[in-house]
mmCIF file of C-alpha atoms in Angstrom:
data_model
loop_
_atom_site.group_PDB
_atom_site.id
_atom_site.type_symbol
_atom_site.label_atom_id
_atom_site.label_comp_id
_atom_site.label_asym_id
_atom_site.label_seq_id
_atom_site.Cartn_x
_atom_site.Cartn_y
_atom_site.Cartn_z
ATOM 1 C CA UNK A 1 85.218 113.988 101.843
ATOM 2 C CA UNK A 2 83.638 116.505 99.465
ATOM 3 C CA UNK A 3 81.572 117.995 102.292
ATOM 4 C CA UNK A 4 84.566 118.122 104.656
ATOM 5 C CA UNK A 5 86.644 119.990 102.080
ATOM 6 C CA UNK A 6 83.746 122.239 101.102
ATOM 7 C CA UNK A 7 83.333 123.386 104.689
ATOM 8 C CA UNK A 8 87.116 123.875 104.986
ATOM 9 C CA UNK A 9 88.219 126.525 107.459
ATOM 10 C CA UNK A 10 84.902 128.378 107.240
ATOM 11 C CA UNK A 11 81.465 127.985 108.794
ATOM 12 C CA UNK A 12 78.972 127.030 106.114
ATOM 13 C CA UNK A 13 75.294 126.171 105.795
ATOM 14 C CA UNK A 14 73.854 123.506 103.486
ATOM 15 C CA UNK A 15 73.412 125.732 100.447
ATOM 16 C CA UNK A 16 76.947 127.102 100.754
ATOM 17 C CA UNK A 17 78.321 123.563 101.084
ATOM 18 C CA UNK A 18 76.424 122.418 97.989
ATOM 19 C CA UNK A 19 77.593 125.434 95.971
ATOM 20 C CA UNK A 20 81.195 125.035 97.119
ATOM 21 C CA UNK A 21 81.253 121.373 96.083
ATOM 22 C CA UNK A 22 79.986 122.290 92.603
ATOM 23 C CA UNK A 23 82.649 125.039 92.367
ATOM 24 C CA UNK A 24 85.515 122.853 93.666
ATOM 25 C CA UNK A 25 84.752 120.043 91.245
ATOM 26 C CA UNK A 26 84.023 122.389 88.324
ATOM 27 C CA UNK A 27 80.456 121.106 88.237
ATOM 28 C CA UNK A 28 81.393 117.431 88.060
ATOM 29 C CA UNK A 29 79.805 116.680 91.445
ATOM 30 C CA UNK A 30 76.436 118.169 92.316
ATOM 31 C CA UNK A 31 74.856 117.012 95.543
ATOM 32 C CA UNK A 32 71.136 117.456 96.197
ATOM 33 C CA UNK A 33 69.602 118.256 99.592
ATOM 34 C CA UNK A 34 69.438 114.538 100.461
ATOM 35 C CA UNK A 35 73.091 113.990 99.607
ATOM 36 C CA UNK A 36 74.184 117.058 101.541
ATOM 37 C CA UNK A 37 72.211 116.367 104.714
ATOM 38 C CA UNK A 38 72.706 112.583 104.929
ATOM 39 C CA UNK A 39 76.448 113.296 104.683
ATOM 40 C CA UNK A 40 76.210 116.072 107.262
ATOM 41 C CA UNK A 41 74.410 113.682 109.610
ATOM 42 C CA UNK A 42 77.142 111.049 109.264
ATOM 43 C CA UNK A 43 79.892 113.621 109.808
ATOM 44 C CA UNK A 44 78.066 114.954 112.883
ATOM 45 C CA UNK A 45 77.653 111.400 114.232
ATOM 46 C CA UNK A 46 81.356 110.718 113.659
ATOM 47 C CA UNK A 47 82.399 113.951 115.354
ATOM 48 C CA UNK A 48 84.095 115.347 112.241
ATOM 49 C CA UNK A 49 81.899 118.436 112.035
ATOM 50 C CA UNK A 50 79.767 120.318 114.529
ATOM 51 C CA UNK A 51 76.968 122.813 114.407
ATOM 52 C CA UNK A 52 77.953 126.358 115.278
ATOM 53 C CA UNK A 53 76.307 127.885 118.329
ATOM 54 C CA UNK A 54 77.503 131.369 117.468
ATOM 55 C CA UNK A 55 76.278 133.032 114.311
ATOM 56 C CA UNK A 56 78.762 134.222 111.705
ATOM 57 C CA UNK A 57 79.076 137.809 110.508
ATOM 58 C CA UNK A 58 75.550 139.252 111.007
ATOM 59 C CA UNK A 59 75.637 140.897 107.588
ATOM 60 C CA UNK A 60 76.179 137.553 105.904
ATOM 61 C CA UNK A 61 73.970 135.599 108.282
ATOM 62 C CA UNK A 62 70.663 133.972 107.428
ATOM 63 C CA UNK A 63 68.943 133.263 110.744
ATOM 64 C CA UNK A 64 66.893 130.419 109.278
ATOM 65 C CA UNK A 65 69.956 128.331 108.433
ATOM 66 C CA UNK A 66 72.217 126.142 110.517
ATOM 67 C CA UNK A 67 75.948 126.570 110.082
ATOM 68 C CA UNK A 68 78.517 123.795 110.366
ATOM 69 C CA UNK A 69 82.281 123.806 110.896
ATOM 70 C CA UNK A 70 85.042 121.205 111.124
ATOM 71 C CA UNK A 71 86.053 119.881 114.534
ATOM 72 C CA UNK A 72 89.715 119.351 115.350
ATOM 73 C CA UNK A 73 89.283 115.701 114.407
ATOM 74 C CA UNK A 74 87.576 116.728 111.158
ATOM 75 C CA UNK A 75 90.487 118.997 110.242
ATOM 76 C CA UNK A 76 92.927 116.185 111.007
ATOM 77 C CA UNK A 77 90.985 113.697 108.868
ATOM 78 C CA UNK A 78 90.662 116.169 105.973
ATOM 79 C CA UNK A 79 94.387 116.983 106.175
ATOM 80 C CA UNK A 80 95.388 113.313 106.196
ATOM 81 C CA UNK A 81 93.136 112.567 103.232
ATOM 82 C CA UNK A 82 94.470 115.530 101.235
ATOM 83 C CA UNK A 83 98.024 114.405 101.951
ATOM 84 C CA UNK A 84 97.193 110.868 100.799
ATOM 85 C CA UNK A 85 95.615 112.138 97.568
ATOM 86 C CA UNK A 86 98.518 114.522 96.997
ATOM 87 C CA UNK A 87 101.022 111.665 97.122
ATOM 88 C CA UNK A 88 98.907 109.627 94.711
ATOM 89 C CA UNK A 89 98.510 112.527 92.266
ATOM 90 C CA UNK A 90 102.229 113.333 92.409
ATOM 91 C CA UNK A 91 103.065 109.713 91.614
ATOM 92 C CA UNK A 92 100.584 109.501 88.735
ATOM 93 C CA UNK A 93 100.996 112.972 87.187
ATOM 94 C CA UNK A 94 103.949 112.282 84.838
ATOM 95 C CA UNK A 95 102.004 109.815 82.762
ATOM 96 C CA UNK A 96 98.299 109.830 83.741
ATOM 97 C CA UNK A 97 97.455 113.263 82.293
ATOM 98 C CA UNK A 98 99.132 112.375 78.980
ATOM 99 C CA UNK A 99 96.941 109.284 78.761
ATOM 100 C CA UNK A 100 93.820 111.468 79.121
ATOM 101 C CA UNK A 101 94.976 114.059 76.595
ATOM 102 C CA UNK B 1 68.601 126.573 123.563
ATOM 103 C CA UNK B 2 71.200 124.288 121.986
ATOM 104 C CA UNK B 3 71.966 124.651 118.331
ATOM 105 C CA UNK B 4 70.868 121.093 117.672
ATOM 106 C CA UNK B 5 67.350 121.748 118.836
ATOM 107 C CA UNK B 6 66.859 124.955 116.870
ATOM 108 C CA UNK B 7 63.980 124.687 114.456
ATOM 109 C CA UNK B 8 64.161 126.331 111.076
ATOM 110 C CA UNK B 9 60.821 127.592 109.842
ATOM 111 C CA UNK B 10 60.428 127.682 106.109
ATOM 112 C CA UNK B 11 57.580 128.931 104.059
ATOM 113 C CA UNK B 12 57.382 128.005 100.469
ATOM 114 C CA UNK B 13 55.165 127.523 97.499
ATOM 115 C CA UNK B 14 53.567 124.425 96.080
ATOM 116 C CA UNK B 15 56.886 122.958 94.890
ATOM 117 C CA UNK B 16 58.303 123.041 98.398
ATOM 118 C CA UNK B 17 55.144 121.602 99.933
ATOM 119 C CA UNK B 18 55.288 118.654 97.529
ATOM 120 C CA UNK B 19 58.993 118.222 98.250
ATOM 121 C CA UNK B 20 58.289 118.283 102.002
ATOM 122 C CA UNK B 21 55.768 115.479 101.441
ATOM 123 C CA UNK B 22 58.466 113.446 99.670
ATOM 124 C CA UNK B 23 60.675 113.748 102.743
ATOM 125 C CA UNK B 24 58.330 111.323 104.521
ATOM 126 C CA UNK B 25 60.404 108.651 102.785
ATOM 127 C CA UNK B 26 63.279 109.375 105.202
ATOM 128 C CA UNK B 27 63.437 107.902 108.726
ATOM 129 C CA UNK B 28 61.446 110.042 111.129
ATOM 130 C CA UNK B 29 64.412 111.049 113.288
ATOM 131 C CA UNK B 30 66.348 112.215 110.225
ATOM 132 C CA UNK B 31 63.321 114.142 109.021
ATOM 133 C CA UNK B 32 62.870 115.799 112.397
ATOM 134 C CA UNK B 33 66.467 116.967 112.326
ATOM 135 C CA UNK B 34 66.892 118.134 108.734
ATOM 136 C CA UNK B 35 63.588 118.411 106.832
ATOM 137 C CA UNK B 36 63.205 122.181 107.191
ATOM 138 C CA UNK B 37 66.712 122.815 105.923
ATOM 139 C CA UNK B 38 66.284 120.357 103.069
ATOM 140 C CA UNK B 39 63.091 122.085 101.963
ATOM 141 C CA UNK B 40 64.874 125.418 102.128
ATOM 142 C CA UNK B 41 67.813 124.070 100.130
ATOM 143 C CA UNK B 42 65.451 122.657 97.507
ATOM 144 C CA UNK B 43 63.796 126.088 97.306
ATOM 145 C CA UNK B 44 67.239 127.648 96.757
ATOM 146 C CA UNK B 45 67.902 125.192 93.926
ATOM 147 C CA UNK B 46 64.588 126.048 92.271
ATOM 148 C CA UNK B 47 65.325 129.756 92.608
ATOM 149 C CA UNK B 48 68.761 129.268 91.030
ATOM 150 C CA UNK B 49 67.213 127.272 88.171
ATOM 151 C CA UNK B 50 64.713 130.053 87.481
ATOM 152 C CA UNK B 51 67.401 132.721 87.736
ATOM 153 C CA UNK B 52 69.483 130.959 85.114
ATOM 154 C CA UNK B 53 66.490 131.252 82.786
ATOM 155 C CA UNK B 54 66.733 127.790 81.236
ATOM 156 C CA UNK B 55 63.197 126.699 80.270
ATOM 157 C CA UNK B 56 63.654 123.184 81.645
ATOM 158 C CA UNK B 57 65.525 124.397 84.737
ATOM 159 C CA UNK B 58 62.835 123.700 87.375
ATOM 160 C CA UNK B 59 61.944 120.393 85.703
ATOM 161 C CA UNK B 60 65.602 119.315 85.807
ATOM 162 C CA UNK B 61 65.801 120.377 89.450
ATOM 163 C CA UNK B 62 62.787 118.204 90.208
ATOM 164 C CA UNK B 63 64.267 115.238 88.333
ATOM 165 C CA UNK B 64 67.526 115.520 90.256
ATOM 166 C CA UNK B 65 65.604 115.918 93.520
ATOM 167 C CA UNK B 66 63.566 112.762 92.887
ATOM 168 C CA UNK B 67 66.714 110.735 92.201
ATOM 169 C CA UNK B 68 68.426 112.298 95.214
ATOM 170 C CA UNK B 69 65.531 111.442 97.552
ATOM 171 C CA UNK B 70 65.178 107.890 96.203
ATOM 172 C CA UNK B 71 68.860 107.065 96.721
ATOM 173 C CA UNK B 72 69.572 108.885 99.974
ATOM 174 C CA UNK B 73 66.298 107.937 101.734
ATOM 175 C CA UNK B 74 67.002 104.258 101.056
ATOM 176 C CA UNK B 75 70.603 104.557 102.234
ATOM 177 C CA UNK B 76 69.524 106.393 105.384
ATOM 178 C CA UNK B 77 67.033 103.633 106.234
ATOM 179 C CA UNK B 78 69.691 100.953 105.730
ATOM 180 C CA UNK B 79 72.175 102.886 107.847
ATOM 181 C CA UNK B 80 69.611 103.420 110.624
ATOM 182 C CA UNK B 81 68.618 99.761 110.663
ATOM 183 C CA UNK B 82 72.251 98.715 110.912
ATOM 184 C CA UNK B 83 72.810 101.079 113.809
ATOM 185 C CA UNK B 84 69.701 99.908 115.656
ATOM 186 C CA UNK B 85 70.513 96.240 115.030
ATOM 187 C CA UNK B 86 74.059 96.749 116.278
ATOM 188 C CA UNK B 87 72.901 98.540 119.413
ATOM 189 C CA UNK B 88 70.217 95.990 120.168
ATOM 190 C CA UNK B 89 72.733 93.176 119.935
ATOM 191 C CA UNK B 90 74.260 94.268 123.229
ATOM 192 C CA UNK B 91 72.956 93.302 126.660
ATOM 193 C CA UNK B 92 70.146 95.335 128.211
ATOM 194 C CA UNK B 93 70.840 97.467 131.268
ATOM 195 C CA UNK B 94 69.757 96.355 134.740
ATOM 196 C CA UNK B 95 66.874 98.833 134.762
ATOM 197 C CA UNK B 96 65.608 97.559 131.390
ATOM 198 C CA UNK B 97 65.706 93.987 132.679
ATOM 199 C CA UNK B 98 63.756 95.008 135.775
ATOM 200 C CA UNK B 99 61.132 96.962 133.804
ATOM 201 C CA UNK B 100 60.708 94.076 131.380
ATOM 202 C CA UNK B 101 60.328 91.494 134.149
ATOM 203 C CA UNK B 102 57.690 93.569 135.939
ATOM 204 C CA UNK B 103 55.891 93.941 132.613
ATOM 205 C CA UNK B 104 55.911 90.186 132.009
ATOM 206 C CA UNK B 105 54.518 89.616 135.501
ATOM 207 C CA UNK B 106 51.822 92.209 134.827
ATOM 208 C CA UNK B 107 50.786 90.566 131.554
ATOM 209 C CA UNK B 108 50.625 87.169 133.245
ATOM 210 C CA UNK B 109 48.593 88.738 136.034
ATOM 211 C CA UNK B 110 46.028 90.037 133.553
ATOM 212 C CA UNK B 111 45.760 86.640 131.863
ATOM 213 C CA UNK B 112 45.334 84.963 135.229
ATOM 214 C CA UNK B 113 42.368 87.205 136.107
ATOM 215 C CA UNK B 114 40.379 85.882 133.167
ATOM 216 C CA UNK B 115 41.781 82.424 132.589
ATOM 217 C CA UNK B 116 42.123 81.116 136.139
ATOM 218 C CA UNK B 117 39.148 81.201 138.455
ATOM 219 C CA UNK B 118 40.318 82.579 141.789
ATOM 220 C CA UNK B 119 38.757 84.632 144.519
ATOM 221 C CA UNK B 120 37.869 88.312 143.797
ATOM 222 C CA UNK B 121 40.433 89.465 146.360
ATOM 223 C CA UNK B 122 43.213 87.795 144.404
ATOM 224 C CA UNK B 123 41.831 89.236 141.177
ATOM 225 C CA UNK B 124 42.249 92.716 142.635
ATOM 226 C CA UNK B 125 45.891 92.016 143.419
ATOM 227 C CA UNK B 126 46.450 90.646 139.936
ATOM 228 C CA UNK B 127 44.852 93.714 138.359
ATOM 229 C CA UNK B 128 47.146 95.920 140.433
ATOM 230 C CA UNK B 129 50.095 93.852 139.223
ATOM 231 C CA UNK B 130 48.810 94.194 135.659
ATOM 232 C CA UNK B 131 48.684 97.991 135.799
ATOM 233 C CA UNK B 132 52.084 98.272 137.463
ATOM 234 C CA UNK B 133 53.496 95.928 134.802
ATOM 235 C CA UNK B 134 51.926 97.898 131.984
ATOM 236 C CA UNK B 135 53.396 101.139 133.344
ATOM 237 C CA UNK B 136 56.841 99.499 133.603
ATOM 238 C CA UNK B 137 56.680 98.304 130.007
ATOM 239 C CA UNK B 138 55.532 101.741 128.856
ATOM 240 C CA UNK B 139 58.652 103.238 130.437
ATOM 241 C CA UNK B 140 60.911 100.520 129.007
ATOM 242 C CA UNK B 141 59.530 100.799 125.488
ATOM 243 C CA UNK B 142 59.528 104.594 125.651
ATOM 244 C CA UNK B 143 63.250 104.681 126.467
ATOM 245 C CA UNK B 144 63.892 103.105 123.089
ATOM 246 C CA UNK B 145 61.303 104.972 121.100
ATOM 247 C CA UNK B 146 62.198 108.434 122.384
ATOM 248 C CA UNK B 147 65.404 108.347 120.349
ATOM 249 C CA UNK B 148 63.546 107.577 117.148
ATOM 250 C CA UNK B 149 60.568 109.945 117.248
ATOM 251 C CA UNK B 150 60.600 112.000 120.462
ATOM 252 C CA UNK B 151 57.258 113.813 120.103
ATOM 253 C CA UNK B 152 55.228 110.770 119.116
ATOM 254 C CA UNK B 153 56.958 108.565 121.683
ATOM 255 C CA UNK B 154 56.424 111.016 124.547
ATOM 256 C CA UNK B 155 52.763 111.601 123.651
ATOM 257 C CA UNK B 156 51.977 107.878 123.495
ATOM 258 C CA UNK B 157 53.952 107.042 126.634
ATOM 259 C CA UNK B 158 52.472 109.810 128.772
ATOM 260 C CA UNK B 159 48.920 108.905 127.714
ATOM 261 C CA UNK B 160 49.429 105.170 128.354
ATOM 262 C CA UNK B 161 51.257 105.708 131.657
ATOM 263 C CA UNK B 162 48.659 108.123 133.035
ATOM 264 C CA UNK B 163 45.691 106.043 131.865
ATOM 265 C CA UNK B 164 47.083 102.907 133.492
ATOM 266 C CA UNK B 165 47.945 104.885 136.626
ATOM 267 C CA UNK B 166 44.379 106.206 136.725
ATOM 268 C CA UNK B 167 42.931 102.710 136.439
ATOM 269 C CA UNK B 168 45.360 101.483 139.102
ATOM 270 C CA UNK B 169 44.183 104.263 141.419
ATOM 271 C CA UNK B 170 40.567 103.259 140.845
ATOM 272 C CA UNK B 171 41.351 99.622 141.652
ATOM 273 C CA UNK B 172 43.114 100.629 144.858
ATOM 274 C CA UNK B 173 40.306 102.999 145.880
ATOM 275 C CA UNK B 174 37.722 100.351 145.124
ATOM 276 C CA UNK B 175 39.621 97.896 147.303
ATOM 277 C CA UNK B 176 39.621 100.333 150.207
ATOM 278 C CA UNK B 177 35.950 101.145 149.656
ATOM 279 C CA UNK B 178 36.745 104.849 149.490
ATOM 280 C CA UNK B 179 34.191 106.639 147.369
ATOM 281 C CA UNK B 180 34.925 110.343 146.998
ATOM 282 C CA UNK B 181 32.102 111.022 144.554
ATOM 283 C CA UNK B 182 29.437 109.060 146.367
ATOM 284 C CA UNK B 183 28.380 107.088 143.329
ATOM 285 C CA UNK B 184 28.687 103.483 144.457
ATOM 286 C CA UNK B 185 31.799 101.810 143.071
ATOM 287 C CA UNK B 186 32.664 105.105 141.341
ATOM 288 C CA UNK B 187 30.248 104.414 138.507
ATOM 289 C CA UNK B 188 31.133 106.514 135.497
ATOM 290 C CA UNK B 189 34.585 107.449 136.798
ATOM 291 C CA UNK B 190 35.633 103.806 136.878
ATOM 292 C CA UNK B 191 34.160 103.275 133.430
ATOM 293 C CA UNK B 192 36.024 106.328 132.094
ATOM 294 C CA UNK B 193 39.272 105.044 133.610
ATOM 295 C CA UNK B 194 38.814 101.678 131.871
ATOM 296 C CA UNK B 195 37.951 103.272 128.538
ATOM 297 C CA UNK B 196 40.944 105.638 128.774
ATOM 298 C CA UNK B 197 43.210 102.719 129.592
ATOM 299 C CA UNK B 198 42.134 100.660 126.592
ATOM 300 C CA UNK B 199 42.284 103.623 124.209
ATOM 301 C CA UNK B 200 45.692 104.739 125.469
ATOM 302 C CA UNK B 201 47.014 101.150 125.334
ATOM 303 C CA UNK B 202 45.743 100.831 121.753
ATOM 304 C CA UNK B 203 47.407 104.112 120.771
ATOM 305 C CA UNK B 204 50.635 103.059 122.494
ATOM 306 C CA UNK B 205 50.585 99.762 120.578
ATOM 307 C CA UNK B 206 49.982 101.548 117.276
ATOM 308 C CA UNK B 207 52.847 103.976 117.900
ATOM 309 C CA UNK B 208 55.153 101.065 118.803
ATOM 310 C CA UNK B 209 54.055 99.293 115.625
ATOM 311 C CA UNK B 210 54.738 102.411 113.570
ATOM 312 C CA UNK B 211 58.174 103.116 115.051
ATOM 313 C CA UNK B 212 59.269 99.496 114.834
ATOM 314 C CA UNK B 213 62.014 99.469 117.470
ATOM 315 C CA UNK B 214 60.310 96.854 119.654
ATOM 316 C CA UNK B 215 58.673 93.560 118.708
ATOM 317 C CA UNK B 216 55.945 94.195 116.146
ATOM 318 C CA UNK B 217 53.986 91.154 117.310
ATOM 319 C CA UNK B 218 53.804 92.535 120.825
ATOM 320 C CA UNK B 219 52.767 95.976 119.590
ATOM 321 C CA UNK B 220 50.142 94.478 117.286
ATOM 322 C CA UNK B 221 48.716 92.242 120.027
ATOM 323 C CA UNK B 222 48.513 95.222 122.359
ATOM 324 C CA UNK B 223 46.802 97.474 119.805
ATOM 325 C CA UNK B 224 44.266 94.901 118.555
ATOM 326 C CA UNK B 225 43.633 93.465 122.000
ATOM 327 C CA UNK B 226 42.974 96.881 123.526
ATOM 328 C CA UNK B 227 40.448 97.795 120.822
ATOM 329 C CA UNK B 228 38.637 94.470 121.191
ATOM 330 C CA UNK B 229 38.579 94.818 124.963
ATOM 331 C CA UNK B 230 36.462 97.973 124.652
ATOM 332 C CA UNK B 231 33.629 95.995 123.080
ATOM 333 C CA UNK B 232 32.586 94.208 126.237
ATOM 334 C CA UNK B 233 33.301 96.830 128.867
ATOM 335 C CA UNK B 234 31.243 96.675 132.040
ATOM 336 C CA UNK B 235 31.040 99.407 134.632
ATOM 337 C CA UNK B 236 34.576 98.565 135.804
ATOM 338 C CA UNK B 237 35.980 99.023 132.343
ATOM 339 C CA UNK B 238 36.629 95.314 131.979
ATOM 340 C CA UNK B 239 34.453 92.440 130.798
ATOM 341 C CA UNK B 240 33.025 89.466 132.564
ATOM 342 C CA UNK B 241 34.532 86.082 131.703
ATOM 343 C CA UNK B 242 31.065 84.539 131.683
ATOM 344 C CA UNK B 243 29.496 87.154 129.394
ATOM 345 C CA UNK B 244 27.706 84.948 126.826
ATOM 346 C CA UNK B 245 27.363 87.566 124.056
ATOM 347 C CA UNK B 246 29.627 87.864 121.019
ATOM 348 C CA UNK B 247 30.830 91.184 122.434
ATOM 349 C CA UNK B 248 31.787 89.443 125.649
ATOM 350 C CA UNK B 249 33.739 86.785 123.746
ATOM 351 C CA UNK B 250 35.524 89.338 121.576
ATOM 352 C CA UNK B 251 36.345 91.467 124.598
ATOM 353 C CA UNK B 252 37.703 88.458 126.452
ATOM 354 C CA UNK B 253 39.875 87.569 123.462
ATOM 355 C CA UNK B 254 40.985 91.203 123.373
ATOM 356 C CA UNK B 255 41.996 91.210 127.019
ATOM 357 C CA UNK B 256 43.971 87.996 126.515
ATOM 358 C CA UNK B 257 45.667 89.563 123.465
ATOM 359 C CA UNK B 258 46.386 92.694 125.488
ATOM 360 C CA UNK B 259 48.046 90.566 128.173
ATOM 361 C CA UNK B 260 50.092 88.718 125.548
ATOM 362 C CA UNK B 261 51.110 92.069 124.070
ATOM 363 C CA UNK B 262 52.461 93.319 127.411
ATOM 364 C CA UNK B 263 54.295 90.013 127.927
ATOM 365 C CA UNK B 264 55.955 90.166 124.496
ATOM 366 C CA UNK B 265 56.896 93.808 124.931
ATOM 367 C CA UNK B 266 58.191 93.061 128.438
ATOM 368 C CA UNK B 267 60.303 90.220 127.053
ATOM 369 C CA UNK B 268 61.682 92.554 124.407
ATOM 370 C CA UNK B 269 62.545 95.256 126.953
ATOM 371 C CA UNK B 270 64.150 92.701 129.304
ATOM 372 C CA UNK B 271 66.248 90.892 126.723
ATOM 373 C CA UNK B 272 67.349 93.465 124.158
ATOM 374 C CA UNK B 273 69.356 96.616 124.711
ATOM 375 C CA UNK B 274 67.639 99.929 124.116
ATOM 376 C CA UNK B 275 68.746 101.807 121.015
ATOM 377 C CA UNK B 276 68.490 105.266 122.484
ATOM 378 C CA UNK B 277 71.733 105.148 124.414
ATOM 379 C CA UNK B 278 74.157 107.276 122.434
ATOM 380 C CA UNK B 279 77.508 105.828 121.498
ATOM 381 C CA UNK B 280 80.074 107.238 123.941
ATOM 382 C CA UNK B 281 82.277 109.683 122.118
ATOM 383 C CA UNK B 282 85.175 111.744 123.326
ATOM 384 C CA UNK B 283 84.913 115.427 122.645
ATOM 385 C CA UNK B 284 87.180 116.157 119.655
ATOM 386 C CA UNK B 285 90.015 118.549 120.377
ATOM 387 C CA UNK B 286 89.454 122.128 119.245
ATOM 388 C CA UNK B 287 92.375 123.975 117.794
#
């Protein structure tokens, strides 16, 4: 799920995905190369992401890297998961944050 | 060229070379697909650690990398084994059954040459059957192995197929008494064909043993048997069943093992589904 959300609407390579996960989670989750690429492999096998044939903006491009993007199914799965988490957070927010603080 | 087959070339220092060595812990097909990018990503992490200026930065990066490799390599092996086991649980295709059955017949044919005393004419037919069977099993085993380690699988299969085809051609030519080089019974050419066949069979068995997607006992029997068979080679690349020397006995045992290896591999190909067939998947809709 972290990798799906980190890719989001963009086309990202492994390093960008790893950095985005660290940023999204405020450093709480840091994947290494093994974590990133075993997850990428599973998402590719499940048809949730795909490798981009076209290169992104040439100025930002690094020819040595492979870029990945969500498929339609990947976007649908990410959206459904976000909606599910949103409902859970909304239900828990009135009391759960107070318990932490 | 498809994006999936694009190779990323990375150059790096000693840290990245050591890290690349660690990646041997992953399954070979995973490594073939992602190792270059993983090495590059590890290099990026090291660069970031140095940029931040923390004295223990690279050491911490290495510690995290070791933990990351240990956990994810193990999980990738487990996942791969589950996938292969699941795929193999299904029935083999018709072509796999046919290849396996021909291979079993070929292995039995080889055993019959040395264990049952029949006329030389029948021995020739059984040797032809043996080579055809070996080539069928090579194809059947290769169809599974190609999905796991394409380069290694192709190299081993091509060598074994061609070497057996060469020996088959020599047997057929010998039967017809055609002698294009004028060296009675082909002399050295026949010997070279036999030696190539045993060496290529041994290499094919070792590759099958290493990749582990077919029966290990069959692969082991093939590899050991082929090496032993070399020890008693006569000018036809085989050994005589009545050779009284220790080399003759070892070679005979090797040929029997080789035949058993082809039979076991043929049984495997005929009775278990190949793992290389990709799971059918509908193309996901693009928005």
